[in-house]
Coordinates of N, CA and C in Angstrom, one line a residue:
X1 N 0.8 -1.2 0.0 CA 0.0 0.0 0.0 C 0.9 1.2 0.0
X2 N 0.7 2.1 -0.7 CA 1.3 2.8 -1.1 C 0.8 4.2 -0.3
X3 N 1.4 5.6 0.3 CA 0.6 6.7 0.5 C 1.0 7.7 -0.3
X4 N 0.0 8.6 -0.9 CA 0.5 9.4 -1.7 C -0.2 10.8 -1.2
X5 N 0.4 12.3 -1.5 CA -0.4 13.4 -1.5 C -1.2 13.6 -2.5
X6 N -2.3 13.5 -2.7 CA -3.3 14.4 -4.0 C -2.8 15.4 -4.8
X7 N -2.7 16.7 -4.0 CA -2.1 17.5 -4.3 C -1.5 18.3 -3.2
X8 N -0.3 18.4 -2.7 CA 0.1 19.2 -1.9 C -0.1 21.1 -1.5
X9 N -0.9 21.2 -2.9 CA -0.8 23.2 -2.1 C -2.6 23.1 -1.8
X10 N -3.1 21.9 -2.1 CA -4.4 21.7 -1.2 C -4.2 21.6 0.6
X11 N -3.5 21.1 0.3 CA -3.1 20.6 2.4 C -2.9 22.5 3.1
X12 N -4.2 22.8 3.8 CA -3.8 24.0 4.4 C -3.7 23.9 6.1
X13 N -4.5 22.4 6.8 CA -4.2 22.2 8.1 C -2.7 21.5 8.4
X14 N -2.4 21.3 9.1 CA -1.0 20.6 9.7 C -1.6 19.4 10.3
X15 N -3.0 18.7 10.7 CA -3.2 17.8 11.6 C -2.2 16.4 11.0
X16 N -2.1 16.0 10.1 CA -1.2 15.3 9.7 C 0.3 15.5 10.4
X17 N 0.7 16.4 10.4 CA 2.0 16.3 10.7 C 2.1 16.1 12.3
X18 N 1.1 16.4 13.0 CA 0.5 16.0 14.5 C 0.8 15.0 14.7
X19 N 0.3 13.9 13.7 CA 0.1 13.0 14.2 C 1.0 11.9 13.9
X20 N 1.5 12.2 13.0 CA 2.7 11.1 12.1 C 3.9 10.7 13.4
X21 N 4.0 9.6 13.8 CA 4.9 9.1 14.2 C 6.6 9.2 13.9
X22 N 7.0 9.2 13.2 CA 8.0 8.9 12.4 C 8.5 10.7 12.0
X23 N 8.0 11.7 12.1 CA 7.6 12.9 11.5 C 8.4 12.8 10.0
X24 N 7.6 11.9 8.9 CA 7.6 11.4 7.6 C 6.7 12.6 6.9
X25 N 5.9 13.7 7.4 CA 5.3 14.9 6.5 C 6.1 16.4 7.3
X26 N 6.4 16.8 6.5 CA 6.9 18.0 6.9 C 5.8 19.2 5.3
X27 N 6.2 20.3 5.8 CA 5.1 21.5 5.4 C 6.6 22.5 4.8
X28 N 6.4 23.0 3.4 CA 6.9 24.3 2.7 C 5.9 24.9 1.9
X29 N 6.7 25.9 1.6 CA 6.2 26.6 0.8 C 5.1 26.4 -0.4
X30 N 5.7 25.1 -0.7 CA 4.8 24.6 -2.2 C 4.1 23.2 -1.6
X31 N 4.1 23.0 0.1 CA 2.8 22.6 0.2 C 3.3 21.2 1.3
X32 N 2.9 20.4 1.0 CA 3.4 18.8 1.9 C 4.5 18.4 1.4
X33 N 5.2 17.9 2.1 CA 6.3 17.0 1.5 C 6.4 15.2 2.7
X34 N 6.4 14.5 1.8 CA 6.3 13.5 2.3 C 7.8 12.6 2.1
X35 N 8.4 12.1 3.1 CA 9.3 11.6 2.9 C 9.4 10.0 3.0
X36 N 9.6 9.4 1.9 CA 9.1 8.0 2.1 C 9.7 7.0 2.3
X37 N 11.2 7.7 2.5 CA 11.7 6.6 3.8 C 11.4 6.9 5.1
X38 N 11.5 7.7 5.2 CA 10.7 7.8 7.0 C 9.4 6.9 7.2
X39 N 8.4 6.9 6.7 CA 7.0 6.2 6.5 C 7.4 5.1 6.9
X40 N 6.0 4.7 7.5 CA 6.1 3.2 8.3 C 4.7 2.8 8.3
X41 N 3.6 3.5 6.9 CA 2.6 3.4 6.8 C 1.6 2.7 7.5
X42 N 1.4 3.7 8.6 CA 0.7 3.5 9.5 C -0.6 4.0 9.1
X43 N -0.6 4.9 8.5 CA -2.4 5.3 8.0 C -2.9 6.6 8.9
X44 N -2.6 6.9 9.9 CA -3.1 8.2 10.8 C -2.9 9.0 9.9
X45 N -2.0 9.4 9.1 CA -2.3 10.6 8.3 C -3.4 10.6 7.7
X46 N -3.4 9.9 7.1 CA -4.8 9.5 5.9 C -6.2 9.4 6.8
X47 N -6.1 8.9 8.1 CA -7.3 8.7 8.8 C -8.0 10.2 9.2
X48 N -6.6 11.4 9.5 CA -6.8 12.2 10.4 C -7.5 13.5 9.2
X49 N -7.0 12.9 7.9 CA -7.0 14.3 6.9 C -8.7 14.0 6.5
X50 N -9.1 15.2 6.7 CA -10.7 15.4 6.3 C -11.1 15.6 5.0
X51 N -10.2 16.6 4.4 CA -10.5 16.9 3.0 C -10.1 15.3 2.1
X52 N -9.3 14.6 2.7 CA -8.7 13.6 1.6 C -7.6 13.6 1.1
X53 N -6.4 14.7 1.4 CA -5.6 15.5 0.7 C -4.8 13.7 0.4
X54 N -4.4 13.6 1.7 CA -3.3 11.8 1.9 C -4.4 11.0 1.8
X55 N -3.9 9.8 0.9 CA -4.7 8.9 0.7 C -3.8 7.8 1.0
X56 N -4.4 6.8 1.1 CA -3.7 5.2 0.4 C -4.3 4.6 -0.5
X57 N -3.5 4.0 -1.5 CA -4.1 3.1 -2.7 C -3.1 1.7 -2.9
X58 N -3.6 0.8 -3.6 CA -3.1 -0.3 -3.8 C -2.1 -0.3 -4.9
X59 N -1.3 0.9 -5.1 CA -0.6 1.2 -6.2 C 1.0 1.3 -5.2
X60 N 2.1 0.9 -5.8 CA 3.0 0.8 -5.3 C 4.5 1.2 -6.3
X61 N 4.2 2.0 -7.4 CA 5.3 2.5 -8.2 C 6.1 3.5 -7.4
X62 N 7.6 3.0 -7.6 CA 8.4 3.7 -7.4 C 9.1 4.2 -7.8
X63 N 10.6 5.4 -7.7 CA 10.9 6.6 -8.3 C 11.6 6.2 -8.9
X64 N 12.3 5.0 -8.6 CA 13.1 4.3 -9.8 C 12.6 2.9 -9.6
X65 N 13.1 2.1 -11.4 CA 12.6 1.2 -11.6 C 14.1 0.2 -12.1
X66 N 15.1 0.8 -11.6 CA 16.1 -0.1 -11.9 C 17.2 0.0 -11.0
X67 N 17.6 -1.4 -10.0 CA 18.9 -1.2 -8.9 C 20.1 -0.4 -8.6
X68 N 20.3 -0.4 -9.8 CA 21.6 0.9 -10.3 C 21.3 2.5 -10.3
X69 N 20.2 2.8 -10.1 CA 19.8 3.8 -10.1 C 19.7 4.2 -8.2

Protein backbone atom coordinates (compact mmCIF):
# COMPACT_ATOMS: atom_id res chain seq x y z
CA UNK A 1 0.00 0.00 0.00
CA UNK A 2 1.33 2.80 -1.13
CA UNK A 3 0.55 6.71 0.49
CA UNK A 4 0.50 9.45 -1.72
CA UNK A 5 -0.41 13.40 -1.50
CA UNK A 6 -3.28 14.41 -4.00
CA UNK A 7 -2.10 17.54 -4.31
CA UNK A 8 0.12 19.22 -1.92
CA UNK A 9 -0.77 23.16 -2.10
CA UNK A 10 -4.43 21.65 -1.18
CA UNK A 11 -3.10 20.65 2.43
CA UNK A 12 -3.78 23.98 4.44
CA UNK A 13 -4.19 22.18 8.07
CA UNK A 14 -0.97 20.63 9.71
CA UNK A 15 -3.20 17.77 11.59
CA UNK A 16 -1.19 15.29 9.75
CA UNK A 17 1.97 16.33 10.74
CA UNK A 18 0.52 15.97 14.49
CA UNK A 19 0.06 12.95 14.18
CA UNK A 20 2.72 11.11 12.08
CA UNK A 21 4.92 9.13 14.18
CA UNK A 22 8.01 8.92 12.36
CA UNK A 23 7.63 12.87 11.50
CA UNK A 24 7.56 11.42 7.61
CA UNK A 25 5.33 14.90 6.50
CA UNK A 26 6.86 18.03 6.88
CA UNK A 27 5.14 21.47 5.37
CA UNK A 28 6.86 24.34 2.69
CA UNK A 29 6.17 26.60 0.75
CA UNK A 30 4.79 24.61 -2.21
CA UNK A 31 2.75 22.62 0.23
CA UNK A 32 3.42 18.81 1.95
CA UNK A 33 6.31 16.99 1.45
CA UNK A 34 6.33 13.49 2.28
CA UNK A 35 9.34 11.57 2.87
CA UNK A 36 9.06 7.96 2.12
CA UNK A 37 11.71 6.65 3.84
CA UNK A 38 10.69 7.81 7.01
CA UNK A 39 7.00 6.25 6.52
CA UNK A 40 6.13 3.25 8.29
CA UNK A 41 2.56 3.42 6.76
CA UNK A 42 0.75 3.50 9.52
CA UNK A 43 -2.42 5.26 8.04
CA UNK A 44 -3.14 8.21 10.80
CA UNK A 45 -2.31 10.64 8.28
CA UNK A 46 -4.84 9.48 5.91
CA UNK A 47 -7.33 8.68 8.79
CA UNK A 48 -6.78 12.22 10.38
CA UNK A 49 -7.00 14.26 6.88
CA UNK A 50 -10.71 15.36 6.25
CA UNK A 51 -10.46 16.86 3.01
CA UNK A 52 -8.71 13.59 1.60
CA UNK A 53 -5.58 15.49 0.73
CA UNK A 54 -3.33 11.77 1.89
CA UNK A 55 -4.72 8.95 0.68
CA UNK A 56 -3.66 5.18 0.39
CA UNK A 57 -4.06 3.05 -2.65
CA UNK A 58 -3.12 -0.28 -3.84
CA UNK A 59 -0.64 1.17 -6.15
CA UNK A 60 2.97 0.79 -5.34
CA UNK A 61 5.29 2.49 -8.20
CA UNK A 62 8.40 3.69 -7.36
CA UNK A 63 10.90 6.58 -8.30
CA UNK A 64 13.08 4.32 -9.85
CA UNK A 65 12.61 1.21 -11.55
CA UNK A 66 16.14 -0.09 -11.88
CA UNK A 67 18.91 -1.21 -8.88
CA UNK A 68 21.60 0.86 -10.27
CA UNK A 69 19.77 3.76 -10.08
Amino acid sequence: VAGTIADPRDAKCADCLEVCPVDAISKSSCGLILDLAKRVFCGKCADICEKKVITFTQEHRMTVSDKKE
